Each structure stands twice: as structure tokens, then as C-alpha cells.
């Protein structure tokens, strides 16, 4: 009896493990990834490329994200998919996001029933495989105990003698200081800052100019600086969208009856020639209200830096010219001094001739006074 109870318990555990593994294997796919469910700029190839590298199995979920009122999701037959026939869909979902769980294997086809959207490429076909094979149930047999680790012998001590200690480095005498006055280096001229070149901005990046969730284009423009001379590039499918330049009032109300300019041929390139706010919408019915609108602020272009002055600074006028401090000669003539001959090296210098004559004159004066006193 106890054995039957244990077997029933293990069978229940195995069934629970199978259910959990199959549930964990299910994958949720965001259709189009960041593009979402829109009229793709690349045509039908966009969704075909998205699905090409994916393996869909029963139990997976497709998530279609779009702007409600501007798109929908219809599952159709292959014939209706190929002809873009929207009259008799198998299922039709109008609320975003739409989650569709793949409950059967085989081919599945999805389109948007809004006028012109399917023929412009808003369609998806996938092939669903059967459920993946369940993972094997965990074994109930306890694993054998691990064998004890083998002992590792300690390494034998090294018998090699230690290397000799390195000799101290030879001291190098410091060079004698230079007595010459260094020549001051010339100061480089300041480099003018470079002006930013005009930029081509692809509106919406890879999503292009489409009906995206409200606020998508404002998020795209939020971290960008638009300058006069830049160019906006609007990528879209011809006949499914257009680009209209409008006033702020018409932008806010999505009024498409009075546009400043209207462009219908993709890619539309608009060069920003003036500063201030610029407003763009799509005039197709429901597209502006669905989020296909862009507002940007354009600022003036960068100014070119002023080049450095080429005029050299004149020298100071306060400097005294050489020789200007010499004292002019006085009116009394001065007896020129006879230059003395150079003394040979090692010889004694001769007595000064002027000093000898002065001493002789003084002796003669005293002798004359002495004789006058005697007589």
C-alpha cells in the first residue's frame, strides 16, 4: 500500500514538472520590436524580415502595439492575406495592445483593415511549430556521494641558491646648471573653435514617418539640437502618408485644411531656414490625431570664432637708447692721462711717475722755507 502511495506521489510530481517546463518555454514576441504595428517604411518586407529569424511554437504570444483608432489587427486566410481582402476576417482586434496566443500549429496571417495599410506593407505571416518536447522529469535517485579529493604532495624545497642581490646603481652626477639665459618660447596663436556642420536628421530614425503612439516624435526630438541649415528627412510610403508644414494652432487641433506647405513624394527633405518653432503633421484622415505630428525648435547656427590678431605689440617707448646717458664734456679742459704700458706677466709694476713728481715738488718747497728762516 505504501509503495503504491509513493508511486502516485512521484507521478504527480513529474506531471507538475512537465506543466511548469512547458509554461516556462512559452515566449512573448513584440511584433516589429521598436517599430510596433504600423505602416512600415520598408513595405511588407519589414515584418517578413522581423519574423524570419524567429521560431514560433504553440503557446507563444504575439503582442501588437499600435495607436487605437488608427490601426487594428485581423487574422485572415492566406487568400485574403495575399489579396489584402479585409471583408471577412477570422478575428478582429481594435484595442491596443492586442495579445494573441498561438494555440495551433501551421501558418497564421495577420493584416490591418484600415484602407491602404495592408497593401502598403502592414501585414504579417508566420509559421507555428508544435509544442516543444517536454524536458525529462528530474531523477528521484539520490546521486552517489562525491569521492574524497586526492591528496596533493607538498612541493619539495628548492635546492637552488638564491640569485645574487643586484649591485646598487652607479650614481650619475647631475649636469651643471646652464648659465645662458633661455629663450622664451613663442606663445601659440589661439585656435578658433570649429563651426558645426549642417546635420541631416532622419525623422523617427528606423520607424520613419508613420502613425506611432502619441508623443513618439516628441520623444525622438527631445534630445536633439536643431540649427538653421539642418535638414529633416521624412521617410514614408508614397500614397500612404504626406508631410504638411502648419501653424501652431493647426498643429494643436490637427487641422489639415490650411497648410503652409505640403509634400507628397518620399523621401521628403525640408531644410530649416529660419529660427523658431516649426510644426509638421500628416494630412491623411486620423493620422495626426493618432500621433503622426512633430514640433521642433530651431536655433541660430554656431558663430565662427574671431581669428587671432596679426598685429605685433610695439616695443615700449620708455626704454633708454644706448649711449643717451653719457654726460656732456665740461668747459674746463682736462689733462689727458697717458696710458700705461701693459706689465709683463711675473714682473713688478714700475713706480707711478706722477706720484714721484709730486713728492719732489713738496721737498723743494720745504727746502725753500728752511733757507728763508736761516737767512
Coordinates of C-alpha atoms in Angstrom, one line a residue, residues 11-359:
X11 CA 3.8 10.6 -10.8
X12 CA 2.1 13.7 -9.7
X13 CA 5.4 15.5 -9.2
X14 CA 6.5 14.5 -12.7
X15 CA 3.3 15.8 -14.2
X16 CA 3.7 19.1 -12.4
X17 CA 7.3 19.4 -13.6
X18 CA 6.1 18.8 -17.2
X19 CA 3.5 21.5 -16.9
X20 CA 5.9 24.0 -15.4
X21 CA 8.5 23.3 -18.1
X22 CA 6.0 23.8 -20.9
X23 CA 4.7 27.0 -19.4
X24 CA 8.3 28.4 -19.0
X25 CA 9.1 27.5 -22.6
X26 CA 6.4 29.9 -24.0
X27 CA 7.8 33.2 -25.5
X28 CA 6.2 36.6 -25.8
X29 CA 7.0 38.5 -29.1
X30 CA 6.6 42.2 -29.6
X31 CA 5.6 42.4 -33.3
X32 CA 8.0 44.7 -35.1
X33 CA 10.0 45.3 -31.9
X34 CA 10.5 49.0 -31.6
X35 CA 8.7 49.7 -34.8
X36 CA 5.4 48.4 -33.4
X37 CA 2.4 47.6 -35.6
X38 CA 2.3 50.5 -38.2
X39 CA 2.6 51.0 -41.9
X40 CA 6.3 50.2 -42.2
X41 CA 8.6 52.4 -44.2
X42 CA 10.2 49.4 -45.8
X43 CA 6.9 47.8 -47.1
X44 CA 5.8 44.3 -46.4
X45 CA 9.5 43.2 -46.2
X46 CA 9.8 44.9 -42.8
X47 CA 7.6 42.4 -41.0
X48 CA 8.8 39.4 -43.1
X49 CA 12.4 40.3 -42.1
X50 CA 11.3 40.6 -38.4
X51 CA 9.8 37.1 -38.4
X52 CA 12.5 35.4 -40.5
X53 CA 14.9 34.7 -37.6
X54 CA 12.3 33.6 -35.1
X55 CA 10.9 30.2 -34.2
X56 CA 7.2 30.3 -33.2
X57 CA 5.7 27.4 -31.2
X58 CA 2.3 26.6 -29.8
X59 CA 1.8 28.6 -26.6
X60 CA 3.8 31.7 -27.7
X61 CA 2.1 35.1 -27.6
X62 CA 2.2 37.9 -30.2
X63 CA 1.8 41.4 -28.9
X64 CA 0.6 44.1 -31.4
X65 CA 1.2 47.6 -30.2
X66 CA -0.4 50.4 -32.2
X67 CA -2.5 53.6 -31.8
X68 CA -6.1 52.7 -31.3
X69 CA -8.4 54.2 -33.9
X70 CA -5.5 54.3 -36.4
X71 CA -4.8 50.6 -36.8
X72 CA -6.3 47.2 -35.9
X73 CA -5.3 43.5 -36.1
X74 CA -7.2 41.0 -38.2
X75 CA -6.4 37.3 -38.6
X76 CA -7.3 36.2 -42.1
X77 CA -6.9 33.3 -44.5
X78 CA -3.9 33.0 -46.9
X79 CA -6.1 34.1 -49.9
X80 CA -7.3 37.2 -48.0
X81 CA -3.7 37.9 -46.9
X82 CA -2.4 37.8 -50.4
X83 CA -5.2 39.9 -51.8
X84 CA -5.4 42.3 -48.8
X85 CA -9.1 41.4 -48.6
X86 CA -10.5 42.9 -45.3
X87 CA -14.2 41.9 -45.7
X88 CA -14.3 38.6 -43.8
X89 CA -11.6 38.3 -41.1
X90 CA -11.4 35.3 -38.9
X91 CA -10.9 37.6 -35.9
X92 CA -10.6 41.3 -35.5
X93 CA -9.0 43.2 -32.6
X94 CA -9.2 47.0 -32.3
X95 CA -7.7 47.8 -28.9
X96 CA -4.0 48.2 -28.3
X97 CA -2.0 46.4 -27.2
X98 CA -3.5 43.2 -28.7
X99 CA -2.2 39.9 -27.3
X100 CA -2.8 36.8 -29.5
X101 CA -1.7 33.4 -28.0
X102 CA -0.7 30.9 -30.7
X103 CA -3.0 27.9 -29.9
X104 CA -2.5 25.8 -33.1
X105 CA 0.4 24.9 -35.4
X106 CA 0.6 25.9 -39.1
X107 CA 0.6 29.2 -40.9
X108 CA -1.1 32.2 -39.4
X109 CA -1.8 35.5 -41.3
X110 CA -2.5 39.0 -39.8
X111 CA -3.3 42.3 -41.6
X112 CA -4.5 45.8 -40.8
X113 CA -8.0 46.5 -42.2
X114 CA -7.6 50.3 -42.5
X115 CA -7.7 51.5 -46.1
X116 CA -4.4 51.1 -47.9
X117 CA -2.5 49.8 -44.8
X118 CA -2.3 46.1 -45.8
X119 CA -1.3 46.9 -49.4
X120 CA 1.4 49.3 -48.0
X121 CA 3.0 46.5 -46.0
X122 CA 1.2 46.3 -42.7
X123 CA 0.8 42.5 -42.8
X124 CA 2.5 39.6 -41.1
X125 CA 2.6 35.8 -41.9
X126 CA 4.3 33.3 -39.5
X127 CA 4.6 29.5 -39.3
X128 CA 3.9 28.0 -35.9
X129 CA 5.5 24.7 -34.9
X130 CA 4.1 22.2 -32.5
X131 CA 4.8 22.5 -28.8
X132 CA 8.4 21.8 -27.9
X133 CA 9.2 18.4 -26.4
X134 CA 8.9 18.5 -22.6
X135 CA 12.1 18.4 -20.5
X136 CA 12.8 15.0 -18.8
X137 CA 11.5 14.6 -15.3
X138 CA 14.1 15.0 -12.6
X139 CA 15.5 11.8 -11.3
X140 CA 14.4 10.7 -7.8
X141 CA 17.6 8.6 -7.2
X142 CA 20.0 10.4 -5.0
X143 CA 23.4 11.0 -6.6
X144 CA 26.4 9.0 -5.2
X145 CA 28.4 10.7 -2.6
X146 CA 31.4 12.5 -4.0
X147 CA 34.8 10.8 -3.7
X148 CA 37.3 12.4 -1.4
X149 CA 39.7 14.6 -3.1
X150 CA 43.1 13.1 -3.7
X151 CA 45.9 14.4 -1.5
X152 CA 48.4 16.6 -3.3
X153 CA 52.0 16.1 -2.1
X154 CA 53.7 19.3 -0.8
X155 CA 56.3 20.6 -3.2
X156 CA 59.9 19.7 -2.4
X157 CA 62.1 22.6 -1.2
X158 CA 64.2 24.2 -3.8
X159 CA 67.9 23.4 -3.7
X160 CA 69.0 26.2 -6.0
X161 CA 70.8 29.0 -4.3
X162 CA 69.1 32.4 -4.3
X163 CA 70.2 34.8 -7.1
X164 CA 72.9 37.4 -6.0
X165 CA 71.5 40.7 -4.9
X166 CA 71.7 43.3 -7.6
X167 CA 74.5 45.8 -7.3
X168 CA 73.5 49.4 -6.5
X169 CA 73.1 51.6 -9.5
X170 CA 76.0 53.9 -10.3
X171 CA 75.3 57.4 -9.3
X172 CA 75.4 59.8 -12.2
X173 CA 76.5 63.4 -11.5
X174 CA 73.9 66.0 -12.1
X175 CA 74.6 68.2 -15.0
X176 CA 75.9 71.7 -14.3
X177 CA 73.3 74.4 -14.4
X178 CA 73.4 76.3 -17.7
X179 CA 74.5 79.9 -17.3
X180 CA 72.9 81.0 -20.6
X181 CA 69.6 82.8 -20.4
X182 CA 66.9 80.5 -22.0
X183 CA 65.0 81.9 -24.9
X184 CA 61.3 82.3 -24.1
X185 CA 59.1 80.1 -26.3
X186 CA 56.7 81.8 -28.6
X187 CA 53.1 81.6 -27.4
X188 CA 50.9 79.7 -30.0
X189 CA 48.1 81.6 -31.5
X190 CA 44.6 80.6 -30.2
X191 CA 42.9 78.1 -32.4
X192 CA 39.4 79.3 -33.5
X193 CA 36.6 76.9 -32.5
X194 CA 35.1 74.9 -35.3
X195 CA 31.6 75.6 -36.6
X196 CA 29.2 72.6 -36.5
X197 CA 28.4 71.4 -40.0
X198 CA 24.7 71.1 -41.0
X199 CA 23.1 67.8 -39.9
X200 CA 20.6 65.6 -41.8
X201 CA 18.0 64.3 -39.3
X202 CA 16.0 61.2 -40.2
X203 CA 12.7 61.8 -38.6
X204 CA 11.8 58.8 -36.3
X205 CA 15.0 57.0 -37.2
X206 CA 14.2 53.5 -38.3
X207 CA 10.4 53.9 -37.6
X208 CA 10.3 56.6 -40.3
X209 CA 7.2 58.9 -40.7
X210 CA 4.3 56.8 -39.6
X211 CA 1.3 56.7 -37.2
X212 CA 3.2 56.0 -34.0
X213 CA 1.9 56.1 -30.4
X214 CA 1.2 59.7 -29.2
X215 CA 4.3 61.5 -28.1
X216 CA 6.7 59.3 -30.0
X217 CA 8.1 62.0 -32.3
X218 CA 8.4 64.5 -29.4
X219 CA 10.5 61.9 -27.6
X220 CA 12.6 61.5 -30.7
X221 CA 13.2 65.3 -30.9
X222 CA 13.7 65.8 -27.2
X223 CA 17.5 65.2 -27.0
X224 CA 18.4 66.9 -30.3
X225 CA 19.5 70.5 -31.1
X226 CA 18.2 71.8 -34.5
X227 CA 20.1 74.6 -36.1
X228 CA 19.5 76.8 -39.2
X229 CA 20.9 74.9 -42.1
X230 CA 20.0 71.4 -40.8
X231 CA 17.7 69.1 -42.9
X232 CA 14.8 67.0 -41.8
X233 CA 14.3 63.7 -43.8
X234 CA 10.8 62.2 -43.8
X235 CA 10.7 58.5 -44.9
X236 CA 7.3 57.0 -45.8
X237 CA 5.5 55.0 -48.4
X238 CA 4.2 57.0 -51.3
X239 CA 0.4 57.3 -51.2
X240 CA 0.0 56.3 -47.5
X241 CA 1.4 59.5 -45.8
X242 CA 2.4 63.1 -46.6
X243 CA 4.2 65.9 -44.8
X244 CA 2.5 69.3 -44.2
X245 CA 4.0 72.4 -42.6
X246 CA 1.4 74.1 -40.5
X247 CA 0.9 76.8 -37.8
X248 CA 0.9 76.0 -34.1
X249 CA -2.9 76.4 -33.9
X250 CA -3.4 73.9 -36.8
X251 CA -0.8 71.6 -35.2
X252 CA -2.6 71.6 -31.9
X253 CA -6.1 71.0 -33.4
X254 CA -4.8 68.6 -36.3
X255 CA -6.5 71.0 -38.8
X256 CA -5.4 69.8 -42.2
X257 CA -7.4 72.2 -44.4
X258 CA -5.0 75.1 -44.4
X259 CA -1.3 74.2 -44.7
X260 CA 1.8 76.4 -45.2
X261 CA 3.4 73.7 -47.4
X262 CA 2.5 70.2 -48.4
X263 CA 4.9 67.4 -49.6
X264 CA 3.7 64.1 -51.0
X265 CA 6.8 62.5 -52.6
X266 CA 9.1 60.5 -50.3
X267 CA 11.7 60.9 -49.1
X268 CA 10.7 64.5 -48.2
X269 CA 13.7 66.7 -47.4
X270 CA 13.0 70.0 -45.6
X271 CA 15.9 72.4 -44.9
X272 CA 15.4 74.6 -41.8
X273 CA 16.0 78.2 -42.9
X274 CA 14.6 80.2 -40.0
X275 CA 14.8 80.1 -36.3
X276 CA 11.8 79.5 -34.0
X277 CA 9.2 76.7 -33.7
X278 CA 8.3 74.5 -36.7
X279 CA 5.3 72.2 -36.9
X280 CA 4.7 69.2 -39.2
X281 CA 1.7 66.8 -39.5
X282 CA 0.3 64.2 -41.8
X283 CA -2.9 65.2 -43.5
X284 CA -4.3 61.7 -44.0
X285 CA -7.5 61.1 -42.1
X286 CA -6.8 60.2 -38.4
X287 CA -3.0 60.2 -38.8
X288 CA -2.3 63.5 -37.0
X289 CA -4.7 62.6 -34.2
X290 CA -3.1 59.2 -34.0
X291 CA 0.3 60.7 -33.2
X292 CA 1.8 61.5 -36.7
X293 CA 2.9 65.0 -35.8
X294 CA 6.2 66.7 -35.0
X295 CA 7.1 70.0 -33.3
X296 CA 10.7 71.3 -33.1
X297 CA 12.5 74.5 -32.1
X298 CA 15.2 75.8 -34.4
X299 CA 18.0 78.0 -33.1
X300 CA 20.6 80.1 -34.9
X301 CA 23.7 78.4 -36.3
X302 CA 27.0 78.5 -34.4
X303 CA 29.1 81.7 -35.0
X304 CA 32.6 81.4 -36.3
X305 CA 35.3 82.3 -33.8
X306 CA 37.3 85.5 -34.3
X307 CA 40.8 84.8 -35.7
X308 CA 43.7 85.9 -33.6
X309 CA 45.1 89.5 -34.3
X310 CA 48.2 89.6 -36.6
X311 CA 49.4 93.0 -35.4
X312 CA 52.5 92.8 -33.2
X313 CA 52.7 94.7 -30.0
X314 CA 55.0 97.8 -30.4
X315 CA 58.1 98.0 -28.1
X316 CA 57.8 100.2 -25.1
X317 CA 58.9 103.9 -25.7
X318 CA 60.2 104.2 -22.2
X319 CA 63.4 102.2 -22.9
X320 CA 66.5 104.4 -22.9
X321 CA 68.5 104.2 -26.1
X322 CA 72.1 103.2 -25.7
X323 CA 74.6 106.0 -25.1
X324 CA 72.0 108.5 -24.2
X325 CA 73.0 108.7 -20.5
X326 CA 76.6 109.9 -21.3
X327 CA 77.5 113.3 -19.6
X328 CA 78.5 116.0 -22.0
X329 CA 82.1 117.3 -21.5
X330 CA 82.6 120.3 -19.2
X331 CA 84.1 123.6 -20.4
X332 CA 87.4 123.1 -18.5
X333 CA 89.9 121.1 -20.4
X334 CA 91.2 118.1 -18.7
X335 CA 94.7 116.9 -18.9
X336 CA 94.8 113.7 -20.8
X337 CA 96.2 110.8 -19.0
X338 CA 99.0 108.9 -20.6
X339 CA 98.1 105.2 -20.8
X340 CA 100.4 103.0 -19.0
X341 CA 102.1 100.2 -20.8
X342 CA 101.0 96.7 -20.0
X343 CA 103.1 94.9 -17.4
X344 CA 104.6 91.6 -18.5
X345 CA 103.4 88.6 -16.6
X346 CA 105.5 87.9 -13.5
X347 CA 107.3 91.4 -13.4
X348 CA 106.9 94.0 -10.8
X349 CA 104.9 97.1 -11.7
X350 CA 107.1 100.4 -12.1
X351 CA 106.5 103.3 -9.6
X352 CA 103.9 105.8 -10.6
X353 CA 105.6 108.8 -12.4
X354 CA 103.0 111.3 -11.2
X355 CA 103.5 110.3 -7.6
X356 CA 107.3 110.8 -7.9
X357 CA 107.0 114.3 -9.3
X358 CA 104.6 115.3 -6.6
X359 CA 107.0 114.2 -3.8

